[in-house]
């Protein structure tokens, strides 16, 4: 991202856990919560003044989260102590790291691909840089977890949820034909100042239209192309919810 300049950021670190209500089957997953959004722009690095402000690309990184139901249990009043066991699976396989590295623009060289740790590090490093958050994605692991529930005087529901991180990368790239049209226009008009203003206005216009609802494809405009990539990462965070609450 060294060639990109941050032009917009938003963060919301509030994490809302799912609700479990007796009499209602727990939701299989919660709605996605918007966590952060960063928009970068890449301009022409040419030393020519009339090309310096030429917008080449807008790149947006969006992070969302949601809780997914891992397991659900129903207990009756009285009886013996109840032992609930479930498997906590977190992280990603090497194949998934390679897939995400490709989406992030990381070249999965033979050196990185041969060593899973190096590839995980590069993916985590790039996500941390682009989202301005400390992100460490581990290799996939499975661990058994046990919760013991003593005898209760009431009927109860017990649900286990896992937090899922969702990363979306949207890119708006100006087509070469657009740059060619600008070049012809400059050569024809010989008005550098006018051209610089036109390019700045275009950059501001695209950014303004995208800030409210996020970068997306606009129909009827052939001057730029749109690309969207999404991937999900199961996190280390689990929550156990019981209703009525255990005492």
Coordinates of C-alpha atoms in Angstrom, one line a residue:
X1 CA 0.0 0.0 0.0
X2 CA 3.0 2.3 -0.2
X3 CA 1.7 3.8 -3.4
X4 CA -1.7 4.6 -1.9
X5 CA -2.7 7.5 0.3
X6 CA -5.4 7.2 3.0
X7 CA -8.3 9.6 2.2
X8 CA -11.1 8.2 4.4
X9 CA -11.4 6.1 7.6
X10 CA -14.1 5.0 10.0
X11 CA -13.9 2.7 13.1
X12 CA -16.5 1.3 15.5
X13 CA -15.1 -1.2 18.0
X14 CA -18.4 -1.9 19.8
X15 CA -19.0 -5.6 19.8
X16 CA -22.6 -6.8 20.5
X17 CA -23.0 -10.4 21.5
X18 CA -26.0 -12.5 20.3
X19 CA -29.2 -12.9 22.5
X20 CA -30.6 -16.2 23.5
X21 CA -34.3 -16.2 24.6
X22 CA -36.0 -19.1 26.1
X23 CA -38.8 -20.4 23.9
X24 CA -37.1 -19.2 20.7
X25 CA -34.6 -21.3 18.8
X26 CA -31.3 -19.2 18.8
X27 CA -30.5 -17.5 15.5
X28 CA -28.0 -19.5 13.4
X29 CA -26.1 -16.2 13.0
X30 CA -26.4 -12.5 13.8
X31 CA -26.5 -9.7 11.4
X32 CA -23.1 -8.4 10.2
X33 CA -21.8 -5.4 12.2
X34 CA -19.8 -2.8 10.5
X35 CA -16.4 -2.5 12.2
X36 CA -14.1 -0.3 10.1
X37 CA -13.6 1.1 6.6
X38 CA -10.6 2.6 5.0
X39 CA -10.4 4.1 1.5
X40 CA -7.1 4.7 -0.3
X41 CA -6.3 6.5 -3.5
X42 CA -3.4 6.0 -5.9
X43 CA -2.3 8.8 -8.1
X44 CA 0.1 9.1 -11.0
X45 CA 3.7 9.3 -9.7
X46 CA 4.8 11.1 -12.9
X47 CA 7.0 14.2 -12.4
X48 CA 4.9 16.0 -15.0
X49 CA 2.7 18.5 -13.1
X50 CA -0.3 17.9 -15.3
X51 CA -0.3 14.2 -14.5
X52 CA 0.5 14.3 -10.8
X53 CA -3.1 14.6 -9.7
X54 CA -4.3 11.9 -12.1
X55 CA -6.3 9.4 -10.1
X56 CA -5.4 5.9 -11.1
X57 CA -7.2 3.8 -8.5
X58 CA -9.4 3.8 -5.4
X59 CA -9.1 0.9 -3.0
X60 CA -11.5 0.2 0.0
X61 CA -11.0 -2.1 2.9
X62 CA -14.1 -3.0 4.9
X63 CA -14.2 -5.1 8.0
X64 CA -17.4 -6.6 9.4
X65 CA -18.2 -9.1 12.1
X66 CA -20.9 -11.5 12.9
X67 CA -21.6 -14.4 15.4
X68 CA -22.3 -17.9 14.0
X69 CA -24.0 -20.6 16.1
X70 CA -21.6 -23.5 16.8
X71 CA -23.9 -25.7 18.9
X72 CA -27.1 -25.6 20.9
X73 CA -28.3 -27.6 23.9
X74 CA -31.6 -27.9 25.8
X75 CA -31.7 -28.9 29.5
X76 CA -34.5 -29.9 31.8
X77 CA -35.0 -29.1 35.5
X78 CA -33.2 -31.3 38.0
X79 CA -31.1 -34.3 37.1
X80 CA -27.4 -34.6 37.2
X81 CA -24.6 -32.2 36.3
X82 CA -24.6 -31.7 32.5
X83 CA -21.2 -31.7 30.7
X84 CA -21.2 -29.9 27.4
X85 CA -18.3 -30.5 25.0
X86 CA -17.7 -28.8 21.7
X87 CA -14.8 -28.3 19.3
X88 CA -13.3 -24.8 18.8
X89 CA -12.0 -24.5 15.3
X90 CA -10.1 -21.3 14.4
X91 CA -7.8 -19.9 11.8
X92 CA -7.2 -20.9 8.2
X93 CA -5.6 -23.6 6.1
X94 CA -2.6 -22.8 4.0
X95 CA -4.7 -23.0 0.9
X96 CA -7.0 -20.3 2.2
X97 CA -3.9 -18.1 3.1
X98 CA -2.7 -18.5 -0.5
X99 CA -6.2 -17.5 -1.7
X100 CA -6.4 -14.4 0.5
X101 CA -2.8 -13.5 -0.3
X102 CA -3.8 -13.4 -4.0
X103 CA -6.8 -11.1 -3.2
X104 CA -4.5 -8.8 -1.2
X105 CA -2.1 -8.6 -4.1
X106 CA 0.6 -10.5 -2.2
X107 CA 2.8 -12.5 -4.5
X108 CA 2.8 -16.0 -3.1
X109 CA 6.4 -16.8 -4.1
X110 CA 7.9 -20.2 -3.6
X111 CA 9.6 -19.0 -0.5
X112 CA 6.4 -17.9 1.1
X113 CA 4.3 -20.8 -0.1
X114 CA 6.8 -23.3 1.2
X115 CA 6.6 -21.9 4.7
X116 CA 3.0 -21.4 6.1
X117 CA 4.3 -19.1 8.9
X118 CA 5.8 -16.6 6.4
X119 CA 2.6 -16.5 4.4
X120 CA 0.4 -16.1 7.5
X121 CA 2.7 -13.2 8.6
X122 CA 2.5 -11.4 5.3
X123 CA -1.3 -11.7 5.1
X124 CA -1.7 -10.5 8.7
X125 CA 0.8 -7.7 8.1
X126 CA -1.0 -6.4 5.0
X127 CA -4.4 -6.5 6.7
X128 CA -3.0 -4.7 9.7
X129 CA -1.5 -2.0 7.5
X130 CA -4.7 -1.5 5.3
X131 CA -7.2 -1.5 8.2
X132 CA -5.0 0.3 10.8
X133 CA -5.7 -2.5 13.2
X134 CA -3.5 -5.1 14.8
X135 CA -4.5 -8.3 13.0
X136 CA -3.0 -11.7 13.5
X137 CA -4.5 -14.7 11.7
X138 CA -3.4 -18.1 12.9
X139 CA -3.2 -21.4 11.1
X140 CA -6.2 -23.6 11.5
X141 CA -6.4 -25.4 14.8
X142 CA -9.0 -27.5 16.6
X143 CA -9.4 -27.7 20.4
X144 CA -12.0 -29.4 22.5
X145 CA -13.7 -27.3 25.1
X146 CA -15.9 -28.5 28.0
X147 CA -18.4 -26.6 30.1
X148 CA -20.1 -28.1 33.1
X149 CA -23.6 -27.0 34.1
X150 CA -24.8 -28.0 37.6
X151 CA -28.4 -29.2 38.2
X152 CA -30.9 -26.4 37.7
X153 CA -34.4 -25.8 39.0
X154 CA -35.6 -24.5 35.6
X155 CA -35.6 -25.5 32.0
X156 CA -32.7 -23.9 30.1
X157 CA -31.2 -23.2 26.6
X158 CA -27.5 -23.1 26.1
X159 CA -25.9 -21.8 22.9
X160 CA -22.3 -21.4 21.8
X161 CA -21.3 -18.8 19.2
X162 CA -18.1 -18.0 17.4
X163 CA -17.1 -14.6 16.1
X164 CA -16.4 -14.4 12.3
X165 CA -14.4 -11.5 10.8
X166 CA -15.4 -10.6 7.2
X167 CA -13.0 -8.6 5.0
X168 CA -14.1 -7.0 1.8
X169 CA -11.7 -5.4 -0.7
X170 CA -13.3 -3.1 -3.3
X171 CA -11.3 -1.6 -6.1
X172 CA -12.2 1.1 -8.6
X173 CA -9.6 1.3 -11.4
X174 CA -9.5 3.9 -14.1
X175 CA -9.3 2.3 -17.6
X176 CA -6.3 3.1 -19.9
X177 CA -8.8 4.5 -22.4
X178 CA -9.7 7.2 -19.9
X179 CA -6.1 8.2 -19.5
X180 CA -5.7 8.3 -23.2
X181 CA -8.7 10.6 -23.6
X182 CA -7.2 12.9 -21.0
X183 CA -3.8 13.0 -22.8
X184 CA -5.5 13.8 -26.1
X185 CA -7.5 16.5 -24.4
X186 CA -4.4 18.1 -22.9
X187 CA -2.5 18.0 -26.2
X188 CA -5.4 19.6 -27.9
X189 CA -6.1 22.4 -25.3
X190 CA -2.5 23.0 -24.1
X191 CA -4.2 24.1 -20.9
X192 CA -2.4 22.3 -18.0
X193 CA -4.1 24.1 -15.2
X194 CA -7.6 23.3 -16.6
X195 CA -6.7 19.6 -17.0
X196 CA -5.4 19.3 -13.4
X197 CA -8.6 20.8 -12.1
X198 CA -10.7 18.4 -14.2
X199 CA -8.8 15.4 -12.8
X200 CA -9.1 16.6 -9.2
X201 CA -12.8 17.2 -9.7
X202 CA -13.2 13.6 -11.1
X203 CA -11.3 12.1 -8.1
X204 CA -13.4 14.1 -5.7
X205 CA -16.6 13.2 -7.4
X206 CA -15.9 9.4 -7.4
X207 CA -14.8 9.6 -3.7
X208 CA -17.9 11.6 -2.7
X209 CA -20.3 9.2 -4.4
X210 CA -18.6 6.3 -2.7
X211 CA -18.1 7.5 0.8
X212 CA -21.8 7.1 1.9
X213 CA -22.5 3.6 0.7
X214 CA -19.0 2.2 -0.1
X215 CA -17.2 1.7 -3.3
X216 CA -19.5 -0.1 -5.8
X217 CA -20.1 -0.5 -9.5
X218 CA -21.9 2.4 -11.3
X219 CA -23.7 1.6 -14.5
X220 CA -23.3 3.7 -17.5
X221 CA -19.7 4.7 -16.8
X222 CA -17.1 3.0 -18.9
X223 CA -14.2 5.1 -17.6
X224 CA -13.4 2.8 -14.7
X225 CA -13.8 -0.9 -13.7
X226 CA -14.9 -2.3 -10.4
X227 CA -13.7 -5.4 -8.5
X228 CA -14.9 -6.8 -5.2
X229 CA -13.2 -9.6 -3.1
X230 CA -14.6 -10.9 0.2
X231 CA -13.2 -13.5 2.6
X232 CA -14.2 -14.7 6.1
X233 CA -11.9 -15.6 9.0
X234 CA -13.1 -17.6 12.0
X235 CA -11.6 -15.9 15.1
X236 CA -10.5 -17.1 18.6
X237 CA -13.5 -15.5 20.2
X238 CA -16.4 -17.7 21.4
X239 CA -19.3 -16.8 23.7
X240 CA -21.5 -19.1 25.7
X241 CA -25.1 -17.8 26.2
X242 CA -27.6 -19.4 28.6
X243 CA -31.2 -18.5 29.2
X244 CA -32.4 -18.4 31.9
X245 CA -28.9 -17.3 33.2
X246 CA -27.1 -20.0 35.2
X247 CA -26.8 -19.3 38.9

